[in-house]
XYZ file of C-alpha atoms in Angstrom:
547
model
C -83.679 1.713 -158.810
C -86.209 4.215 -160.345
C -84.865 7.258 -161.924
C -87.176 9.449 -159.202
C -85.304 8.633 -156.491
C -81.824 10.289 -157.292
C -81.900 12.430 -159.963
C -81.880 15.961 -160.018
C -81.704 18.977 -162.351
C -78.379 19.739 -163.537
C -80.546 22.792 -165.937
C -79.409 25.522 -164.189
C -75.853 25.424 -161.872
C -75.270 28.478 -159.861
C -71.287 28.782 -158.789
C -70.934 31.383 -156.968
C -67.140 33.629 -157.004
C -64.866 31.064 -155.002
C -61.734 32.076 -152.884
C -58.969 28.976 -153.728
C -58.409 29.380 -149.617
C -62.256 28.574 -148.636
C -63.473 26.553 -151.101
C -62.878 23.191 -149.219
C -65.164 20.913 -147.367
C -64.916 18.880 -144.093
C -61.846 16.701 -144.944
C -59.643 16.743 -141.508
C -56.904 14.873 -143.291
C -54.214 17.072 -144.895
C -55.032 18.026 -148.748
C -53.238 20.357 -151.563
C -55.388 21.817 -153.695
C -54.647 21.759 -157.533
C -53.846 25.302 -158.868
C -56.624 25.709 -161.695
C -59.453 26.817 -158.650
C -60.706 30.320 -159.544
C -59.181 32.747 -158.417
C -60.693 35.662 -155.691
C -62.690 38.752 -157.314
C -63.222 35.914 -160.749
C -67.123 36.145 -161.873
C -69.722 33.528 -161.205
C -69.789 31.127 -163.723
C -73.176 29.433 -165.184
C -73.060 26.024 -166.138
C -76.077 25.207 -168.235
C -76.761 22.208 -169.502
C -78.706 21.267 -172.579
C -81.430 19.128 -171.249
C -82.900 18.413 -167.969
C -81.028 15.375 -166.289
C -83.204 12.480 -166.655
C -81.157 9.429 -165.891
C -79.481 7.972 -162.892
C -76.170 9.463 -161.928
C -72.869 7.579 -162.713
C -70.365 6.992 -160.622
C -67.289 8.203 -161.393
C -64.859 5.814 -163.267
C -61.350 5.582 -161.675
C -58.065 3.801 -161.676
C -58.028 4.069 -157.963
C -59.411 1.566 -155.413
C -61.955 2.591 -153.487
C -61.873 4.670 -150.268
C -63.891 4.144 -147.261
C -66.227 7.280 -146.962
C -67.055 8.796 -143.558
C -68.936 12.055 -142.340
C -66.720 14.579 -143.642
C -65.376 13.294 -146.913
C -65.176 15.121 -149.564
C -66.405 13.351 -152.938
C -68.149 13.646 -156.226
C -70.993 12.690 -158.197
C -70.747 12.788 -161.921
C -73.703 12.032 -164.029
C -74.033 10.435 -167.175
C -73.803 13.504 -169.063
C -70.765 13.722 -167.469
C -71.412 16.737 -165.353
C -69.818 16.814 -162.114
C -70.547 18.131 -158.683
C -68.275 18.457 -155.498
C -69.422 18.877 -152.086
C -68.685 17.104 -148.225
C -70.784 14.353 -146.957
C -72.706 15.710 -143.835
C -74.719 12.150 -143.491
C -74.463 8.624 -143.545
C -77.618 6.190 -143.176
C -80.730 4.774 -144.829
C -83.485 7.297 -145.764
C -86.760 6.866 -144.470
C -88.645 4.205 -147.801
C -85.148 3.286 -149.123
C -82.745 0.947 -148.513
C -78.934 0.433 -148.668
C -76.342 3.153 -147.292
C -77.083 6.485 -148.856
C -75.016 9.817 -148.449
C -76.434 13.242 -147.754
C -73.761 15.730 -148.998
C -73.431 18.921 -148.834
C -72.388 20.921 -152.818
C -69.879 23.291 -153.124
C -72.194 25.542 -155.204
C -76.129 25.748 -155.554
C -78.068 22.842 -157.907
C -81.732 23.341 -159.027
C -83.503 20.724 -157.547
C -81.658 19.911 -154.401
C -82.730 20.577 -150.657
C -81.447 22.255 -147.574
C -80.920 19.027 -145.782
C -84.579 17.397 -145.800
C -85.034 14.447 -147.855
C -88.793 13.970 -148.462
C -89.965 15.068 -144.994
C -87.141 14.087 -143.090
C -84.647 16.130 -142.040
C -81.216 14.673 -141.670
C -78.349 18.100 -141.680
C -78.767 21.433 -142.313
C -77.330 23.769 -144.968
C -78.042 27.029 -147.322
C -81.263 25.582 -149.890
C -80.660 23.832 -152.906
C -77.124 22.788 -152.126
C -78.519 19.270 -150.301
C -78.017 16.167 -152.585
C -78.839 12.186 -151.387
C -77.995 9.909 -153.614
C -76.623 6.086 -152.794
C -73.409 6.032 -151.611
C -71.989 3.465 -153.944
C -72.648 6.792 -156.969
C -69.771 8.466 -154.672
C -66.686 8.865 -155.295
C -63.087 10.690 -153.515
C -62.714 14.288 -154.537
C -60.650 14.164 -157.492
C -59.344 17.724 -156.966
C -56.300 16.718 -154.997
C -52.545 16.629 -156.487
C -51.456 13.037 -154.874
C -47.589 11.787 -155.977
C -47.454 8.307 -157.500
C -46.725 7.246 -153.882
C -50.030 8.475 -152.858
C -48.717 11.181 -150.307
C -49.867 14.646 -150.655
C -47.150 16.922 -152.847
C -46.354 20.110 -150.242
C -46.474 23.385 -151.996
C -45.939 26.764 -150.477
C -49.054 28.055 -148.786
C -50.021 31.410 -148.982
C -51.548 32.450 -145.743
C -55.529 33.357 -146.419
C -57.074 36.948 -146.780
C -57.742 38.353 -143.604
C -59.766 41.143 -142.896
C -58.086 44.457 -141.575
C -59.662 44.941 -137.888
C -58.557 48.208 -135.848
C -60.439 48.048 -132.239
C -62.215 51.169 -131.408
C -62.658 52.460 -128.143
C -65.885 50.930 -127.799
C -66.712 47.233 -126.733
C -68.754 45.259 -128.989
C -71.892 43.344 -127.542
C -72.934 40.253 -128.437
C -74.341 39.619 -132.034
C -78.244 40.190 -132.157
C -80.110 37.050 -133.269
C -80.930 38.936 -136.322
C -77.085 39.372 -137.657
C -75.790 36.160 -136.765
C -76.614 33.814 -139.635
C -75.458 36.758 -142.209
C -72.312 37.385 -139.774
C -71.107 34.367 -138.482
C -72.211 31.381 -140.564
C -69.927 29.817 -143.065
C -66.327 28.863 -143.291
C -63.419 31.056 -142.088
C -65.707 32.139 -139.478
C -65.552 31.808 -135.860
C -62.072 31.241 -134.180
C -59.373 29.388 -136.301
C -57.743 26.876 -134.780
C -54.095 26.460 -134.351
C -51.908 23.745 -132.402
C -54.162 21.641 -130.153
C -56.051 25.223 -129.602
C -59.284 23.255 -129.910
C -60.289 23.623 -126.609
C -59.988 27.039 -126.293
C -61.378 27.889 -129.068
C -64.528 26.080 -128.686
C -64.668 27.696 -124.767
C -64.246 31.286 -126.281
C -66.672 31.114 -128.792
C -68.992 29.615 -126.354
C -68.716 32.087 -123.754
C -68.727 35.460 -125.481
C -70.477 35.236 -129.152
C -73.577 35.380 -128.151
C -73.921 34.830 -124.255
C -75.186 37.957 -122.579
C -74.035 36.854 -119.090
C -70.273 37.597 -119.152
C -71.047 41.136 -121.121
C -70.562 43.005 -118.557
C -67.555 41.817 -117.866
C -66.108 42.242 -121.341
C -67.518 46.068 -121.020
C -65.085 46.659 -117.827
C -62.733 49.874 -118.925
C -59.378 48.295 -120.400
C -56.491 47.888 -117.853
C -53.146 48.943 -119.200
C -51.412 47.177 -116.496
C -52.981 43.358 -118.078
C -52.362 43.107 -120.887
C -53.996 39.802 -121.239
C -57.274 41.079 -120.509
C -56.714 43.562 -123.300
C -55.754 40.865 -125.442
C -58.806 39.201 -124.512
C -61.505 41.982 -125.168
C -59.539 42.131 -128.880
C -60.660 38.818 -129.594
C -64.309 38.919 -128.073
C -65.012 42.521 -130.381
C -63.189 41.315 -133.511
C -65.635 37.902 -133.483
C -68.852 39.681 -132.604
C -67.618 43.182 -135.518
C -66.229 41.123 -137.963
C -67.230 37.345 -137.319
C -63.884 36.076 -137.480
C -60.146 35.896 -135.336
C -57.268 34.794 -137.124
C -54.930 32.102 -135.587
C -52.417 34.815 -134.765
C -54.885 36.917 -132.677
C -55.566 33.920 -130.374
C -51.823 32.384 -130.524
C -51.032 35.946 -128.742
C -53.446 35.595 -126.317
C -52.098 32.229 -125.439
C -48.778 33.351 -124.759
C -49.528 35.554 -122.361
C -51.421 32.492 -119.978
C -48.090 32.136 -118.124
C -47.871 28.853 -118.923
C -45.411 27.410 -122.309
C -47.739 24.050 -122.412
C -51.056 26.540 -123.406
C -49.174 27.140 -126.662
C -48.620 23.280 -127.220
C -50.282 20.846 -125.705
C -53.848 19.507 -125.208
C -55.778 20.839 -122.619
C -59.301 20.534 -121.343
C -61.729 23.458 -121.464
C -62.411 23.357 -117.229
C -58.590 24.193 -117.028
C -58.751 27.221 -119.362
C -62.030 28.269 -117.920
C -60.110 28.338 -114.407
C -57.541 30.614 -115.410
C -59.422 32.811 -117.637
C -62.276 33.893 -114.836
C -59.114 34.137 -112.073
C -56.262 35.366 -113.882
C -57.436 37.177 -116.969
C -61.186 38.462 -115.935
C -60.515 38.679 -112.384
C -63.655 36.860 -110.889
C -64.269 35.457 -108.074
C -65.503 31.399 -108.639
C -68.358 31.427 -110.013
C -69.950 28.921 -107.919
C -70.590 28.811 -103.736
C -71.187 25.199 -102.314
C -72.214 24.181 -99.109
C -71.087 20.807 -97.929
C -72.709 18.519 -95.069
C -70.389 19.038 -92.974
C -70.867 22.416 -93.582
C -67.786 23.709 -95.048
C -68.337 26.225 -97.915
C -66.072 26.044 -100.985
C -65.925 27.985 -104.568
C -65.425 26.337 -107.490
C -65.714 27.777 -111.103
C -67.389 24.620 -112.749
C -69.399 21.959 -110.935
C -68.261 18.380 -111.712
C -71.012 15.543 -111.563
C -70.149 12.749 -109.433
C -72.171 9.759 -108.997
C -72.851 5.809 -109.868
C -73.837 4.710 -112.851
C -76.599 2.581 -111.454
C -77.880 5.643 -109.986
C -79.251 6.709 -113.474
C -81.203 4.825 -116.288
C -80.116 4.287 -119.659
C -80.463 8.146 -121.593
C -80.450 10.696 -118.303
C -81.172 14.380 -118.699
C -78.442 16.863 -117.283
C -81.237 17.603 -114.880
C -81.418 14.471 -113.606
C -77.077 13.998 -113.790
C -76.941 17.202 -111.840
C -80.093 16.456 -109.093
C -78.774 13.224 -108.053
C -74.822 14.503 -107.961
C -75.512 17.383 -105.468
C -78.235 14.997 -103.432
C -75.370 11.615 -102.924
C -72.730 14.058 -102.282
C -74.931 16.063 -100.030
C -73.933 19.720 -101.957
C -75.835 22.907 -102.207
C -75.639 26.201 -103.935
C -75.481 28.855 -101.082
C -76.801 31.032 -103.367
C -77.768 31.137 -107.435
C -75.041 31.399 -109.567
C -75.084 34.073 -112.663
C -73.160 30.832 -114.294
C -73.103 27.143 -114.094
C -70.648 24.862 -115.974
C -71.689 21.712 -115.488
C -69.254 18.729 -116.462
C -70.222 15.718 -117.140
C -69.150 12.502 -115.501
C -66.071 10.979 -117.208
C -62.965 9.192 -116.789
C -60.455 11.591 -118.580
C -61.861 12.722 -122.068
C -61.863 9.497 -123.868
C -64.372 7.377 -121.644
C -67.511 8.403 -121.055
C -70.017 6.969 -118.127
C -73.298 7.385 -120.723
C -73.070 6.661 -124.068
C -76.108 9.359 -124.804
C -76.849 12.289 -122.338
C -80.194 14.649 -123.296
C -79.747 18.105 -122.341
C -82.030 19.666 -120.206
C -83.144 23.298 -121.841
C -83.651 24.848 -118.369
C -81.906 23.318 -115.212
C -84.193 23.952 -111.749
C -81.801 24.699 -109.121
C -84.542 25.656 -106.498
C -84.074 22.501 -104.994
C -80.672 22.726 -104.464
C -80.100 26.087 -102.670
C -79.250 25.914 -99.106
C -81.363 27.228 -96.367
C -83.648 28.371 -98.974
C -87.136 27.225 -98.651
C -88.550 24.641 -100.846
C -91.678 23.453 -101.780
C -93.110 19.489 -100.526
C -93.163 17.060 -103.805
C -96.374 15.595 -103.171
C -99.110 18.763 -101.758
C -96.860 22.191 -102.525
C -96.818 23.165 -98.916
C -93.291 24.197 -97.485
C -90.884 21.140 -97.308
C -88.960 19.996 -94.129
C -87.318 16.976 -95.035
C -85.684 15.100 -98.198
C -84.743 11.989 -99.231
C -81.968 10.340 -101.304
C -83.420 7.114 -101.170
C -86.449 8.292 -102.870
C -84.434 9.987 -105.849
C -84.842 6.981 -108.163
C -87.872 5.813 -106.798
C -89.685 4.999 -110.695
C -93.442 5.007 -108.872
C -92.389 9.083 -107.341
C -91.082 10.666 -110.847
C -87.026 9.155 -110.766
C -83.952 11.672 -110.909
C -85.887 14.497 -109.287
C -85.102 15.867 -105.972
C -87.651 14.522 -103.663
C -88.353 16.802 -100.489
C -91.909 16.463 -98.029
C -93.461 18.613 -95.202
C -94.165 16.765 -92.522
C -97.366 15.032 -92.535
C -96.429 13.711 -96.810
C -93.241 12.357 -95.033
C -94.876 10.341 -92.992
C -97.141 9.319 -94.956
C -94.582 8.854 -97.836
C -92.539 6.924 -95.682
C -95.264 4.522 -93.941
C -94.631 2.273 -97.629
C -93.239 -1.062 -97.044
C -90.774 -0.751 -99.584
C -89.452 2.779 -98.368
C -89.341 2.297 -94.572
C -85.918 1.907 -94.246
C -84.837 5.223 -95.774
C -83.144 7.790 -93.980
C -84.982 11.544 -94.602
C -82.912 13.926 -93.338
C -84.498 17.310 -91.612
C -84.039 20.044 -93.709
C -82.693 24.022 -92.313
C -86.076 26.087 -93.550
C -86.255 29.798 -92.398
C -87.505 30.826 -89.398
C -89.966 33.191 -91.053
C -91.668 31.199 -93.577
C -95.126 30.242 -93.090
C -95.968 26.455 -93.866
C -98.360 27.309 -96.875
C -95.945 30.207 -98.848
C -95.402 29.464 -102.425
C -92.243 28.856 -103.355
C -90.123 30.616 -105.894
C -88.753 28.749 -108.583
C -84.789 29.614 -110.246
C -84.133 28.387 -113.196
C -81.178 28.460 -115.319
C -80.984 28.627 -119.610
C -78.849 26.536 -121.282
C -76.725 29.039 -124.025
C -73.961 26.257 -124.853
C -72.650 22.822 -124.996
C -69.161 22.143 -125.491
C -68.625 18.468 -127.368
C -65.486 15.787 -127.287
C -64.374 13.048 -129.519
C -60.749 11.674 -130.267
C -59.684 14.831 -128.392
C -61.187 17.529 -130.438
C -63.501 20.095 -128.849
C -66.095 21.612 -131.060
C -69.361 23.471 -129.222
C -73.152 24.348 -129.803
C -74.566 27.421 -128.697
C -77.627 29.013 -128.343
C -77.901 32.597 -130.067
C -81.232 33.736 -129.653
C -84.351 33.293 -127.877
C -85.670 31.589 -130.698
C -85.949 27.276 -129.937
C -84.141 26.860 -133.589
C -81.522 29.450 -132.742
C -78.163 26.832 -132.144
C -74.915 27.050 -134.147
C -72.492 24.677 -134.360
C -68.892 25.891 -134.266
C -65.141 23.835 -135.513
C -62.328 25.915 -134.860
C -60.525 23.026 -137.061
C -63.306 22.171 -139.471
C -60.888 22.024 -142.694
C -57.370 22.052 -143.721
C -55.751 23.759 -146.480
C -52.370 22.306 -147.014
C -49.676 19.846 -145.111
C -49.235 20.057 -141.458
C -46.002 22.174 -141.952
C -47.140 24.273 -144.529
C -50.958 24.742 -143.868
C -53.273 26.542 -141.880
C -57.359 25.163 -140.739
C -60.272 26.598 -141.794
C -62.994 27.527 -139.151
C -66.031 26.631 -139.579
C -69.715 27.622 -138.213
C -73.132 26.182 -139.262
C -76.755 26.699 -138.274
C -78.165 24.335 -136.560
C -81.750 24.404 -136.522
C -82.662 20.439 -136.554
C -81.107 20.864 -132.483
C -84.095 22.876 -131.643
C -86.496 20.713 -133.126
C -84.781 18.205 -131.399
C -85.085 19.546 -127.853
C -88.514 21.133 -127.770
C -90.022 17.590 -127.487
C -91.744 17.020 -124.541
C -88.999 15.487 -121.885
C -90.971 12.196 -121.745
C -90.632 11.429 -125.756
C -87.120 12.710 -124.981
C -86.582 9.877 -122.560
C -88.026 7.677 -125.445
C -86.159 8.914 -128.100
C -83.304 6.783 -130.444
C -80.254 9.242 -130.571
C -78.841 7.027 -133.158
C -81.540 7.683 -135.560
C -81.244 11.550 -134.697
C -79.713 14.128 -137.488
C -76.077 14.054 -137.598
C -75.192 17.184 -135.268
C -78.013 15.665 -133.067
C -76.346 12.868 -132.455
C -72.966 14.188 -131.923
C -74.023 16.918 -129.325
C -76.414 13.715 -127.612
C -73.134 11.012 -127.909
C -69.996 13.296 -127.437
C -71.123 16.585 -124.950
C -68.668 17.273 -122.430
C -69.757 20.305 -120.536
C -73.566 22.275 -120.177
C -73.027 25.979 -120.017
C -76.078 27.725 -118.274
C -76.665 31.196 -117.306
C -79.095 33.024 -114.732
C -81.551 35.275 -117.289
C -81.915 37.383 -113.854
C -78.249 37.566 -112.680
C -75.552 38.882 -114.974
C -72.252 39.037 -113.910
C -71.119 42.141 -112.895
C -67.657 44.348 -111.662
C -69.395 43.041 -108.739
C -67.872 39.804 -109.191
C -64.095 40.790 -109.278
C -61.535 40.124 -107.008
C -60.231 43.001 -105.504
């Protein structure tokens, strides 16, 4: 193997000053630390080397057998000058021209020479320039900075709890953080909401919901009720993360407590039961969602559950297409559009999943599902009277959309050989509306995704109007310490390889190989659990609350 492909300049080594609590990667196994870290307030160090490196990097010679690396691992690479770097590994795969396993990791510090994520003019993760290195995987090794017994088990040592920010909450409510601040304000670790006690789910939900949505901000602005002191609790939490970009453990433990229920402390939950008892009991809102059934019978709900057969869909469906044919087999409508839609996807608890890869649809049309609302014919444009589930997966009529026809395109629609036999049913179109009137269109923006796997909740969500503007957000990113004597380390990263991602056209979408996607790609495509979508014309407002 040429010397091109993996070395890199070890000339000029920036470290920047390193806190012994936040200097970790993304190792979700328990780890101590060894005590010679530098400590906080200690100056930057240089580490300059005499020549440029020229040769391939070493791997590190140990006495220990080797350990299998995943995503997440934290190693080192040591050259054969013997200089060594630390960082996490962020990817696993084959580069485009090479061959073997490789590792994308992601350095502790900055190294002249190394990328941002992009490895020629791929792009396989995401983080701050010149901290990117790819080298084969066999030239990594395990993180030698851990103190390990001669049993291998970790040695506990007291934990001191880490630095937290003073935060007093002034009378004023914070709103959400402007696209501009958020990368200097939110990214990195220690940021977001840490994590404590199966708290993943709420976490994830919290951040999702108030760091950057503008939907529920009207709701957080609502004057502060002395008699709740939950929703007190609550508006703490949303203006410490959007002032100061981070909530302790402690802040969010309180807030728990007060749910009126011990097993919200404990126990593993999943986000559409916290999202039920924070709009009802702690905001005060009436569900967010009105459904009409056939038989009539209108219901509320505060997230909308898909429900359908698995032969119903093809291989990679869109949320569009999940949430078009859900409503149309079990015959539901929106009586009117909500301000919010949760949309869950189709499961059997949280460890089985119907779809191995789900693409989320950007903007969700709802036009088609509003009751008595009038709707335009698939085929001319002219005002629709009937619709058809039959025809929903019809692959020569675009399949997974909503197919409705005025009269005379029903009939004609209809007259095929191999669709005589469905069953269009009439359709309730106002009185007033003229055969030929165009037909509004509503569309909801997607502003978050929360994600599952082995039972840990993690989210993406969309900050700014910009299509690169996604974060991703682990409440329990890192550990520092032992389970009894350690806390985990939040962590937030930018995310622009999503948005390059979804502003394909849906048709190379459809097309696409998730597993050859970036790494955060592929987790939000394999392991998303619910679609969070907003109304950019419909707020919620005091409006909304019960009385």
């Amino acid at each position: 193997m040429s010397q091109k492909e993996i070395s890199y300049d070890f000339l000029t080594i920036s470290l920047p000053t390193i806190s012994p609590h936040l200097s970790l990667g993304l190792n979700r196994k328990a780890v101590t630390r060894i005590n010679s870290m530098p400590n906080i307030g200690s100056r930057a160090r240089q580490v300059r080397e005499s020549q440029t490196e020229q040769s391939v990097i070493q791997s590190q010679s140990s006495n220990t057998s080797p350990v299998p690396l995943e995503v997440g691992s934290m190693v080192e690479v040591v050259s054969n000058t013997r200089v060594t770097v630390y960082g996490v590994v962020r990817w696993l795969g084959v580069p485009v021209g090479k061959s073997g396993e490789w590792a994308g990791i992601e350095l502790d510090y900055e190294v002249k020479g190394c990328s941002d994520g992009k490895y020629g003019s791929q792009r396989y993760f995401t983080c701050r320039g010149s901290r990117a290195l790819f080298v084969p995987i066999t030239k990594c090794s395990p993180d030698s900075r851990f103190v390990h017994s001669s049993t291998g088990r970790e040695i506990s040592k007291p934990i001191e709890t880490p630095p937290v920010p003073p935060f007093e909450d002034s009378d004023g409510d914070a709103p959400p953080v402007p696209e501009s601040e958020v990368l200097s304000l939110l990214v990195g670790k220690m940021k977001g909401i840490q994590g404590h006690i199966n708290s993943c789910y709420l976490d994830a939900t919290l951040f999702s919901l108030f760091s950057s949505a503008v939907t529920l901000d009207n709701i957080c602005q609502k004057p502060a009720d002395t008699e709740r002191p939950i929703t007190c609790t609550l508006r703490k939490i949303v203006n410490r993360l959007r002032r100061q970009g981070f909530v302790p453990a402690e802040s969010v433990m309180h807030f728990r407590t007060q749910l009126g229920c011990d097993t919200f402390q404990t126990d593993e939950k999943d986000p559409e039961e916290f999202i039920t008892v924070l709009f009802q009991k702690v905001l005060c809102i009436e569900p967010l969602l009105k459904l009409k059934s056939k038989s009539e019978t209108s219901q509320g709900a505060y997230t909308f559950q898909i429900f359908l057969e698995k032969e119903q869909m093809g291989q990679l469906p869109t949320v569009q297409q999940l949430l078009d044919t859900s409503c149309m087999s079990g015959d539901l409508k929106f009586e009117e559009v909500p301000s919010c839609l949760l949309v869950q996807m189709p499961r059997f608890g949280n460890k089985y999943k119907m779809f191995s890869h789900i693409i989320p649809s950007t903007e969700l049309d709802i036009t088609d599902l509003l009751y008595n609302s009038p709707r335009e014919c698939f085929i001319c444009g002219n005002v629709a009277e009937y619709e058809c589930l039959q025809c929903l997966p019809d692959r020569k009529l675009q399949p997974g959309r909503v197919k409705q026809y005025c009269p005379t395109c029903n009939t004609q629609v209809h007259s095929h050989p191999l669709r005589q036999d469905h069953s269009p049913k009439a359709l309730a179109v106002p009185a007033d509306v003229a055969a030929d009137t165009s037909v509004p269109r509503h569309m909801m923006q997607l502003f978050a995704v929360l994600c599952i796997h082995t039972s840990h909740y993690v989210s993406f969500v969309k900050y700014g109007s910009d299509p690169h503007s996604w974060l991703f957000f682990d409440s329990m990113a890192d550990r520092y310490g032992d389970d009894q004597h350690g806390y985990n380390i939040p962590e937030i990263r930018a995310c622009p390889e999503l948005g390059d991602f979804l502003i394909q056209p849906e048709e190379e979408l459809a097309r696409a190989n998730p597993t050859q996607a970036p790494e955060l790609v592929r987790r939000l495509l394999c392991d998303s659990y619910m679609f969070l979508y907003q109304s950019p014309t419909k707020p919620l407002s005091k409006t909304n609350h019960q009385e």
